[in-house]
Coordinates of C-alpha atoms in Angstrom, one line a residue:
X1302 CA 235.1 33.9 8.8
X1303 CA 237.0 32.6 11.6
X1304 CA 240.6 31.5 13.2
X1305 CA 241.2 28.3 12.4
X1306 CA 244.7 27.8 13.7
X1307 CA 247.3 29.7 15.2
X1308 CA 250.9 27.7 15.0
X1309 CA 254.8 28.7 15.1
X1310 CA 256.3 27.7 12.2
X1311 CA 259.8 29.1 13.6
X1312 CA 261.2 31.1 16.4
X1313 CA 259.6 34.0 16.4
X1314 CA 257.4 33.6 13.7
X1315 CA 253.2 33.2 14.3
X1316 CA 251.3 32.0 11.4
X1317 CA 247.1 32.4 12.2
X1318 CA 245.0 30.4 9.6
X1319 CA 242.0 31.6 8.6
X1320 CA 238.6 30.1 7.2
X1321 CA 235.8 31.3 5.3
X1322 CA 232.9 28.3 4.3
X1323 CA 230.9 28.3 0.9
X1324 CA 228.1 30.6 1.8
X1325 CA 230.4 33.5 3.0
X1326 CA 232.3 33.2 0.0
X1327 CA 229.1 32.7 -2.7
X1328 CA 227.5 35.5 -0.9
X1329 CA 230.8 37.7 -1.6
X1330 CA 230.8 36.7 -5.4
X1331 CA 227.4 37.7 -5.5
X1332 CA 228.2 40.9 -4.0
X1333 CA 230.9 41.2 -5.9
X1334 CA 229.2 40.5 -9.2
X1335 CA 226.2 43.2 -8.3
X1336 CA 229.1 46.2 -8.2
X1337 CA 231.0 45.0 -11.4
X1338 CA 228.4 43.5 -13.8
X1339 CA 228.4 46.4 -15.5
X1340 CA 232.1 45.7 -16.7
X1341 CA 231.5 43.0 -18.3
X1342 CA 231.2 42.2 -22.1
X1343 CA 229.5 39.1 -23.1
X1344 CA 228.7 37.4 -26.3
X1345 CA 225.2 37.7 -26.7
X1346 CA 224.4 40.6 -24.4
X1347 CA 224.7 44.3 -24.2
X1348 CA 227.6 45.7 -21.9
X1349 CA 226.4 45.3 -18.8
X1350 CA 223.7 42.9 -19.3
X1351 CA 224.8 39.7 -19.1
X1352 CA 224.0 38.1 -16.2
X1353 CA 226.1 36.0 -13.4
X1354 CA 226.0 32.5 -15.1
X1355 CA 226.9 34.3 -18.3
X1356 CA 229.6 36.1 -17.2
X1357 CA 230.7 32.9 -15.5
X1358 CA 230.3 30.0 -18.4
X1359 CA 232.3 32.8 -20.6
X1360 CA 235.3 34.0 -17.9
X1361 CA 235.7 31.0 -15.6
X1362 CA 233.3 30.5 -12.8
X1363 CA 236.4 31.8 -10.3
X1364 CA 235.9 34.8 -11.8
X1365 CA 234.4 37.1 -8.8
X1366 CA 235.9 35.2 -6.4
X1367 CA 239.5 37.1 -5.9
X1368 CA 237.4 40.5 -5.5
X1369 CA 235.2 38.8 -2.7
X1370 CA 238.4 36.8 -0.8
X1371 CA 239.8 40.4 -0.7
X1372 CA 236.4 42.0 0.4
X1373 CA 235.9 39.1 3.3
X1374 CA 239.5 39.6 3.9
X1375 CA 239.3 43.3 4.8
X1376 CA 236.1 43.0 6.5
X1377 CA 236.5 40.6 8.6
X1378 CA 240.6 39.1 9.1
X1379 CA 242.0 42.0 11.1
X1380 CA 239.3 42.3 13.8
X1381 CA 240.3 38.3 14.1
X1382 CA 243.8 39.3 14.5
X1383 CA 243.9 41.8 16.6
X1384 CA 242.1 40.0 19.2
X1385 CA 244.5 36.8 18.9
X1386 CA 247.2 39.0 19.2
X1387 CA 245.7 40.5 22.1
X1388 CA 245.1 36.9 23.5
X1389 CA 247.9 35.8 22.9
X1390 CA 250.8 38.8 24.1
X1391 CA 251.6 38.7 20.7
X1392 CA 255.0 41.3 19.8
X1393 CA 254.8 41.3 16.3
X1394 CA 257.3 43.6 14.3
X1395 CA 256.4 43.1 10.7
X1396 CA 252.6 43.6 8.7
X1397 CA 250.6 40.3 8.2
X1398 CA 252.3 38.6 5.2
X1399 CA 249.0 37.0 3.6
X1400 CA 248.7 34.2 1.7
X1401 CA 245.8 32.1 -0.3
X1402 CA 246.0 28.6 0.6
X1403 CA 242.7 26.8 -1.4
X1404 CA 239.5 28.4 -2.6
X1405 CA 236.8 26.0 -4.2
X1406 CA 233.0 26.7 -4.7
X1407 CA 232.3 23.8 -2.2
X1408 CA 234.6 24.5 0.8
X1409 CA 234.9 28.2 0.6
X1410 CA 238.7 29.5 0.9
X1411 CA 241.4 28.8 3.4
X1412 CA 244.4 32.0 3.9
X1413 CA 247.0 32.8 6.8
X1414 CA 248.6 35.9 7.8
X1415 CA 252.4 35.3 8.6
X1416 CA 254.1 37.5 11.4
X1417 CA 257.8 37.8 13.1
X1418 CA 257.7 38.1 16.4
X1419 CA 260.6 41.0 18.2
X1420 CA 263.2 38.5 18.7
X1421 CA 265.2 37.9 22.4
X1422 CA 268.7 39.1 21.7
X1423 CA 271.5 39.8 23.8
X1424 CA 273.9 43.1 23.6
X1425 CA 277.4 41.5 24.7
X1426 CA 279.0 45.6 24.4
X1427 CA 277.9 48.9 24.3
X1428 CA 281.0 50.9 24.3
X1429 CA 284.9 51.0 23.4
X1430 CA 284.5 50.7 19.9
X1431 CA 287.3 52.4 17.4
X1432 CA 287.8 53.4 13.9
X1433 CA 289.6 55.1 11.8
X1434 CA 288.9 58.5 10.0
X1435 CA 291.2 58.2 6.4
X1436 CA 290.0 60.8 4.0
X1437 CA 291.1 60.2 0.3
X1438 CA 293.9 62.7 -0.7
X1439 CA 292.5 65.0 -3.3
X1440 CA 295.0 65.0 -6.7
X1441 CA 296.3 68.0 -8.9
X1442 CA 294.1 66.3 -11.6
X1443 CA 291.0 66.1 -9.5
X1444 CA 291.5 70.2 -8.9
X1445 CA 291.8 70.2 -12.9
X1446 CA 288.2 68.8 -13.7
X1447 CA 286.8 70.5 -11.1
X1448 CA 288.1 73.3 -12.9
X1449 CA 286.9 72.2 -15.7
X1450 CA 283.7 71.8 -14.9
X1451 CA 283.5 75.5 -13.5
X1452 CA 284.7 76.5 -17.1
X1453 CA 282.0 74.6 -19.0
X1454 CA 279.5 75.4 -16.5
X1455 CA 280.0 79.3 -17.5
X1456 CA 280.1 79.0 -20.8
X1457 CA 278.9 82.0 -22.5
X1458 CA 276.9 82.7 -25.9
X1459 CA 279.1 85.0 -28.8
X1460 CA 277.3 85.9 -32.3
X1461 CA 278.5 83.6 -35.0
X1462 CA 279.4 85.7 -38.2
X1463 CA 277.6 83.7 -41.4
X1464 CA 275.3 81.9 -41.3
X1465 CA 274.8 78.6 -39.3
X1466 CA 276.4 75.3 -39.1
X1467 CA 276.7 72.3 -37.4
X1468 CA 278.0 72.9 -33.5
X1469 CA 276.5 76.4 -33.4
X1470 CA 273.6 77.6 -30.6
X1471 CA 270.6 78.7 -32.5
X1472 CA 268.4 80.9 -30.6
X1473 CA 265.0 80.9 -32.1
X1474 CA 261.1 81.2 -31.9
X1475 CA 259.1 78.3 -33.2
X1476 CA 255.4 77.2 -34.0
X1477 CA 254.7 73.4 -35.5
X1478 CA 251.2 72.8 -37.6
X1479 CA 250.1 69.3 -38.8
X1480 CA 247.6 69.5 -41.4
X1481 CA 247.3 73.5 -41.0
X1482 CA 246.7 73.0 -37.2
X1483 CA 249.0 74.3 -34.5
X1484 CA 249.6 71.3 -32.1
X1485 CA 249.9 71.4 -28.2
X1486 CA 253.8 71.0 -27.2
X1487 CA 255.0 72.6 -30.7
X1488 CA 255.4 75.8 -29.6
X1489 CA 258.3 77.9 -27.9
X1490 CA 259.8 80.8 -27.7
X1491 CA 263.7 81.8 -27.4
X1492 CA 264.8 78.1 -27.3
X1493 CA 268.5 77.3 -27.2
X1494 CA 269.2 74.9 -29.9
X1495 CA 272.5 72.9 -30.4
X1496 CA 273.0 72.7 -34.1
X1497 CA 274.1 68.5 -34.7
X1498 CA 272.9 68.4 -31.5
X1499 CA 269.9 65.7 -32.2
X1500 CA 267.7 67.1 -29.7
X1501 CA 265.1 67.7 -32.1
X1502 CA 263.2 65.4 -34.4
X1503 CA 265.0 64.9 -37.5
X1504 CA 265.0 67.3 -40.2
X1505 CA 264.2 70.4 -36.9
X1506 CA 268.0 71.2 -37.0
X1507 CA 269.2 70.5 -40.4
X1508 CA 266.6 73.2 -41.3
X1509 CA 268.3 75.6 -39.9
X1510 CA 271.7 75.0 -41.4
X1511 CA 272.6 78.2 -43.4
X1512 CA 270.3 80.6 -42.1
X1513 CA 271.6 83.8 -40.8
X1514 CA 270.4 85.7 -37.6
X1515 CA 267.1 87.7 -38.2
X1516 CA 265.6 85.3 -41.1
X1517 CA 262.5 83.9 -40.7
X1518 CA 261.5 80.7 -42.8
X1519 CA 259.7 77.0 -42.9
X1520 CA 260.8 73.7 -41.9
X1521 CA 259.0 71.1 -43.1
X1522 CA 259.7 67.4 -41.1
X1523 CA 258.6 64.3 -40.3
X1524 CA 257.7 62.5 -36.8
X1525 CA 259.2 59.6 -36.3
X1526 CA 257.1 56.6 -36.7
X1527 CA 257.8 55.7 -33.0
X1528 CA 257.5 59.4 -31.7
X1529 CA 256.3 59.2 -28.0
X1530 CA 253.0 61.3 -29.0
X1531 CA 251.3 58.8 -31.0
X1532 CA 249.1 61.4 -32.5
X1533 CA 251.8 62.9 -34.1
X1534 CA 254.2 59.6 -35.3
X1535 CA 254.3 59.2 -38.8
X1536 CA 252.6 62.8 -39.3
X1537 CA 254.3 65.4 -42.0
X1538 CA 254.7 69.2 -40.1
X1539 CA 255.6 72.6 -41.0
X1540 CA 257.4 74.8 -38.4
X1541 CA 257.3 78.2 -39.0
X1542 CA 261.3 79.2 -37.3
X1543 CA 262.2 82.8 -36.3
X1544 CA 266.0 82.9 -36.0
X1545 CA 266.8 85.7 -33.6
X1546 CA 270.5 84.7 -33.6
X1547 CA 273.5 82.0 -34.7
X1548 CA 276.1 81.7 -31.9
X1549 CA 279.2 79.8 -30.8
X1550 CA 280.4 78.8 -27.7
X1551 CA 282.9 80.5 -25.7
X1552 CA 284.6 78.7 -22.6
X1553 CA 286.2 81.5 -20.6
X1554 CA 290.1 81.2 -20.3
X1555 CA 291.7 80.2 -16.5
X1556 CA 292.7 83.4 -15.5
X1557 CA 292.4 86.0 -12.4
X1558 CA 289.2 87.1 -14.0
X1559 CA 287.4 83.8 -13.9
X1560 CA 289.0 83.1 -10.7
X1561 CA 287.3 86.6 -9.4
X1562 CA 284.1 85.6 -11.2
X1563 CA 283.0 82.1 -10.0
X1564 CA 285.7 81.8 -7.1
X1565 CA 285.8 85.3 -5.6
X1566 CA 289.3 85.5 -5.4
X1567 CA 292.1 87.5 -6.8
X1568 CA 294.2 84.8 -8.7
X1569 CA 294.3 81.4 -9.9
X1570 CA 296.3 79.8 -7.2
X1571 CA 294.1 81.0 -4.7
X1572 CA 290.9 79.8 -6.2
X1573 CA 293.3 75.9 -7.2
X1574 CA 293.5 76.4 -3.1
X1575 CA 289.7 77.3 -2.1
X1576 CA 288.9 73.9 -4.9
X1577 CA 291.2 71.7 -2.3
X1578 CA 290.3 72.9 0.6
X1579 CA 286.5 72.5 -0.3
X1580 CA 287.1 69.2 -1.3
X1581 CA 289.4 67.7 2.0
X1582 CA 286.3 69.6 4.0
X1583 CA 283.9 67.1 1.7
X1584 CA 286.2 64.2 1.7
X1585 CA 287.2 64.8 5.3
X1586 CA 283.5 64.4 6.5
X1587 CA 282.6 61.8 4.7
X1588 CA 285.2 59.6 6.0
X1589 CA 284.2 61.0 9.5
X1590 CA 280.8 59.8 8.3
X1591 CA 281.9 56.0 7.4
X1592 CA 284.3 55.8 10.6
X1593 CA 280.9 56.5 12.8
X1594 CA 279.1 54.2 10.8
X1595 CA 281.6 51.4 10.9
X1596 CA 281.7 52.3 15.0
X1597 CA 277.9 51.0 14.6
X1598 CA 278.3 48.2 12.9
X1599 CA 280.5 46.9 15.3
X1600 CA 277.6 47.9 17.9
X1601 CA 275.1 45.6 15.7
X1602 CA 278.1 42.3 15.7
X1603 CA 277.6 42.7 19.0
X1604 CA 273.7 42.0 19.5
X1605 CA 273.5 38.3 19.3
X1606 CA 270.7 36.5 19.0
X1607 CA 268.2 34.7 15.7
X1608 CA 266.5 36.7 13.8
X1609 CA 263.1 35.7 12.5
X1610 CA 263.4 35.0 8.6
X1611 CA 260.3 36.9 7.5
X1612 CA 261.4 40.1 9.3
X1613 CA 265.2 39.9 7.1
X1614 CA 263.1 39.5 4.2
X1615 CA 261.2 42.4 4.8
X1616 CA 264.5 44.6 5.4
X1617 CA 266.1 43.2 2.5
X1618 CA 262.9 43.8 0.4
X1619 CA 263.2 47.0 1.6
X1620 CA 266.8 47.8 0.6
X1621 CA 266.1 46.6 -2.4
X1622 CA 263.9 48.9 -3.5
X1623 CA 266.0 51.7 -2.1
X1624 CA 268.4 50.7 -4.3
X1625 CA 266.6 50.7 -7.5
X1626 CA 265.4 54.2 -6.7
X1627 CA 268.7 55.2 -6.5
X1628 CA 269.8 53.7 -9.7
X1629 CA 266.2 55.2 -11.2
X1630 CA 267.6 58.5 -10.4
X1631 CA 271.0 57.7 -11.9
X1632 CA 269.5 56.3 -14.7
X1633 CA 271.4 52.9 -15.0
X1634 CA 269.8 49.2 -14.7
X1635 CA 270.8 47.0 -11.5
X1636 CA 273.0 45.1 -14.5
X1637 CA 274.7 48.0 -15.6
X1638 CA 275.4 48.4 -11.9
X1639 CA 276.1 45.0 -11.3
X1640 CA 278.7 45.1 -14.4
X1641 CA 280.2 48.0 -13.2
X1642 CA 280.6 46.8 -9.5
X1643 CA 282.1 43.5 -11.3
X1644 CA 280.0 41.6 -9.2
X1645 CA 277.2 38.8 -9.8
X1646 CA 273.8 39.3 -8.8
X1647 CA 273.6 36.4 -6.2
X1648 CA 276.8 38.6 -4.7
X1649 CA 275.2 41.2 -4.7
X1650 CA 272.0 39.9 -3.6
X1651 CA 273.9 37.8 -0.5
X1652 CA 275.5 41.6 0.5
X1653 CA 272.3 43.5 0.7
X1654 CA 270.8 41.1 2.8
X1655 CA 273.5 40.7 5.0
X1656 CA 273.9 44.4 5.1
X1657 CA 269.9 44.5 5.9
X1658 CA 270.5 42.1 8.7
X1659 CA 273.2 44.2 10.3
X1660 CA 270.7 46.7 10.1
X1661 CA 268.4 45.3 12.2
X1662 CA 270.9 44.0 14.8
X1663 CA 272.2 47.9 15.2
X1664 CA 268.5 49.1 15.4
X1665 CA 267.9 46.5 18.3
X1666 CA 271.0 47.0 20.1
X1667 CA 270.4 51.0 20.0
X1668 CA 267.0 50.3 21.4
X1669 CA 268.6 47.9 24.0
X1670 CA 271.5 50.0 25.0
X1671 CA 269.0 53.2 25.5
X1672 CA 266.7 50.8 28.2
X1673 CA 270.2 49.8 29.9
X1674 CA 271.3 53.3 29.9
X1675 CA 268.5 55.3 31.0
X1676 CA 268.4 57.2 27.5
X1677 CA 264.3 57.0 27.2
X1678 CA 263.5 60.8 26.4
X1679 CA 260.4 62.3 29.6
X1680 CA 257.5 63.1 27.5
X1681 CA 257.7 66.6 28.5
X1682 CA 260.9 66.2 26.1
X1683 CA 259.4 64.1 23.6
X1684 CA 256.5 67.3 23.2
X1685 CA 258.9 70.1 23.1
X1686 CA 260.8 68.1 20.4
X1687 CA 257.1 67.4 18.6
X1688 CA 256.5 71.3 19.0
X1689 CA 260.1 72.5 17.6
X1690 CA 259.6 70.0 14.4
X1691 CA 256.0 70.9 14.3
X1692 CA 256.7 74.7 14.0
X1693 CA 259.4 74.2 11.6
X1694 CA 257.0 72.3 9.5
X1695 CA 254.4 75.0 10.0
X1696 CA 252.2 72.7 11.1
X1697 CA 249.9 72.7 14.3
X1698 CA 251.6 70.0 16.9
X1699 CA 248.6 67.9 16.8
X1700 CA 248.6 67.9 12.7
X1701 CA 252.4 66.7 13.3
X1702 CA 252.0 64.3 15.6
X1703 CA 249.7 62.3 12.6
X1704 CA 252.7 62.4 10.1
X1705 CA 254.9 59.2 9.8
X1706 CA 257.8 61.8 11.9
X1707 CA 255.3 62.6 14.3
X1708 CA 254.5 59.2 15.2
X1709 CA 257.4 57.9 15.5
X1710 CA 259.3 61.1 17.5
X1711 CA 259.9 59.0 20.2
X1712 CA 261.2 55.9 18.9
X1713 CA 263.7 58.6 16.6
X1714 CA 264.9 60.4 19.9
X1715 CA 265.7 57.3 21.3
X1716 CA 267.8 55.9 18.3
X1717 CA 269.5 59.2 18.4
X1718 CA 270.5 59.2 21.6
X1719 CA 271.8 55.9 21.7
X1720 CA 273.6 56.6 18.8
X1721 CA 275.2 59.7 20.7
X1722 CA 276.2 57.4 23.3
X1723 CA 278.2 55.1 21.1
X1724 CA 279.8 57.9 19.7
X1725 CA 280.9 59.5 22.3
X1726 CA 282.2 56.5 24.1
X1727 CA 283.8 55.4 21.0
X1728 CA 287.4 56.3 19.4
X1729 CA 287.5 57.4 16.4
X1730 CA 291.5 57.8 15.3
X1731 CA 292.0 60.5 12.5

């Protein structure tokens, strides 16, 4: 394999193509094909068996070629790069963006790696920035589901005279069977069931209807035919219930007892007082929080200069995927999200790139500001910082110093600092 060309498609962008001729890919394949063969299912011939032309007239004969671009690839590009890179002075800020370009028995396969180069920018201001601090006022009825919530969130458990019905808590022991077999996952002990609750598969919690405390009895149900443990959809059980108790829930009343209990206080009022106060402490530094961040975005306006198109798209990439985490967790779809934003996703799309770009701009301009102001950390500070985080993580500083923090300590001090700088000659207006 070899460098074919090395070009600049853009400012700031290097593209390196690459070339591979027909014996270095054939003798791939064939390497290729000697580690999978085994794989391989062909008409004719036992698993296994079947040899390369077999394998080939059946699947296409491109079929051990992706595995051996990939194997060449690995082998032999980055050794290629480095050194043109080296060569070259090469800055490049983003990972190799590869891409096939032709493969064909004959001619062997053609890909390039795509880089951004760190861009030349210019940092017109580094300090004099303002915001503005604005916390949102908390309301009487924000106080009231907070209160609320502490009510429901110390709900107790009383004994329900009779037997049960629908919106009770049955506490109870239970053991499922499917064809006389107890079955893994069927079993538990003191559960807390909500009666109409439909947490259990149909039929779990109608069985318990009008049983008392203290009986024990059968259930007999069905799984649903789309039940997530395929061995049992479709399948008839028997659970075998021990009802230890029927109970109702009892939300405790707003009084100088519950404000003693979960507040610590002697009456209501005062515990209505300790809810606002905690929440203008929260709302307060959170809109501290957004005035600095604003204060840095005004920082990243203020590094001019192109950016190189491949390195946005990484950030925006990126972001992206930050944000579907985050609505992972919160367990909504990006068009849930989108709906409830009331926005479009080409809006939404065109804000988190531009909000990735920003990004960029205020990570350059702190890196630019910290080389015009001195702010580089000594490397005696940059190992007492590595020994502090390194003891904290009960780690050994050299084990540290291999983590993704560890290796990038000294790029982290500087951001900080510079961001400390900003701050501090900055207004923030409360």
């Amino acid at each position: 394999m070899k460098l074919e060309k090395l070009e600049y498609p853009e400012k700031y962008v290097v593209k390196m193509t690459f070339t591979a001729d027909a014996a270095e890919l054939e003798a791939a394949a064939q390497a290729v094909y000697e580690r999978t063969r085994s794989d391989y299912t062909v008409k004719g011939f036992e698993k296994g068996e079947a040899d390369r032309a077999a394998i080939e007239a059946e699947k296409g004969e491109h079929v051990f070629w992706y595995d051996a671009i990939n194997d060449v690839m690995d082998e032999q590009v980055q050794p290629l790069l480095d050194a043109a890179v080296a060569e070259n002075k090469l800055d490049c800020v983003t990972q190799p963006d590869y891409d096939l370009v032709s493969v064909n028995k004959e001619d062997g396969f053609v890909a390039t790696a795509t880089m951004a180069l760190r861009p030349e920018l210019k940092l017109t201001k580094t300090e004099g920035f303002a915001a503005k601090c604005t916390p949102v006022a908390v309301t009487d009825k924000e106080i009231d589901q907070q209160l609320e919530r502490a009510r429901s969130a110390n709900v107790t458990l009383v004994p329900h005279k009779g037997p049960a019905v629908k919106g009770n808590i049955a506490i109870v022991d239970y053991k499922g069977y499917v064809d006389g077999e107890a079955f893994e996952g069927g079993t538990a002990e003191n559960a807390q069931i909500p009666l109409g609750g439909g947490r259990m598969i149909p039929g779990f919690e109608e069985g318990i209807l009008g049983h008392a405390g203290g009986e024990e009895f059968d259930i007999q149900v069905t799984f649903p035919a789309a039940y997530h443990a395929k061995e049992l959809a479709g399948k008839a059980a028997v659970f075998h219930i021990v009802l230890h108790s029927v109970n109702v829930r009892q939300i405790p009343a707003l009084n100088a007892d519950f404000a003693k209990k979960v507040g610590g206080v002697d009456t209501m009022e005062a515990y209505r007082a300790q809810i606002r106060e905690k929440m203008e402490q929260a709302r307060k530094q959170s809109a501290m929080d957004a005035a600095r961040s604003h204060l840095l975005d005004q920082l990243g306006a203020c590094c001019e200069g192109e950016l190189p198109s491949p390195l946005v798209e990484q950030a925006y990439q990126k972001k992206m995927t930050q944000i579907q985490m985050q609505l992972q967790m919160m367990r909504i779809t990006l068009g849930q999200f989108l709906q409830q934003t009331r926005r479009t996703k080409e809006e939404f799309d065109a804000s988190m790139r531009a909000r990735a770009e920003l990004e960029l701009r205020i990570g350059y301009a702190l890196e630019m500001l910290a080389a015009q102001k001195g702010l580089e950390p000594t490397e005696e500070q940059v190992n007492a910082e590595l020994a502090a985080r390194a003891e904290k993580a009960n780690k050994t500083a050299e084990e540290f110093s291999k983590t993704a923090v560890g290796k990038n300590l000294r790029h982290g001090m500087v951001l900080e600092r510079a961001r400390a700088y900003v701050l501090e000659h900055s207004t923030i207006e409360e």
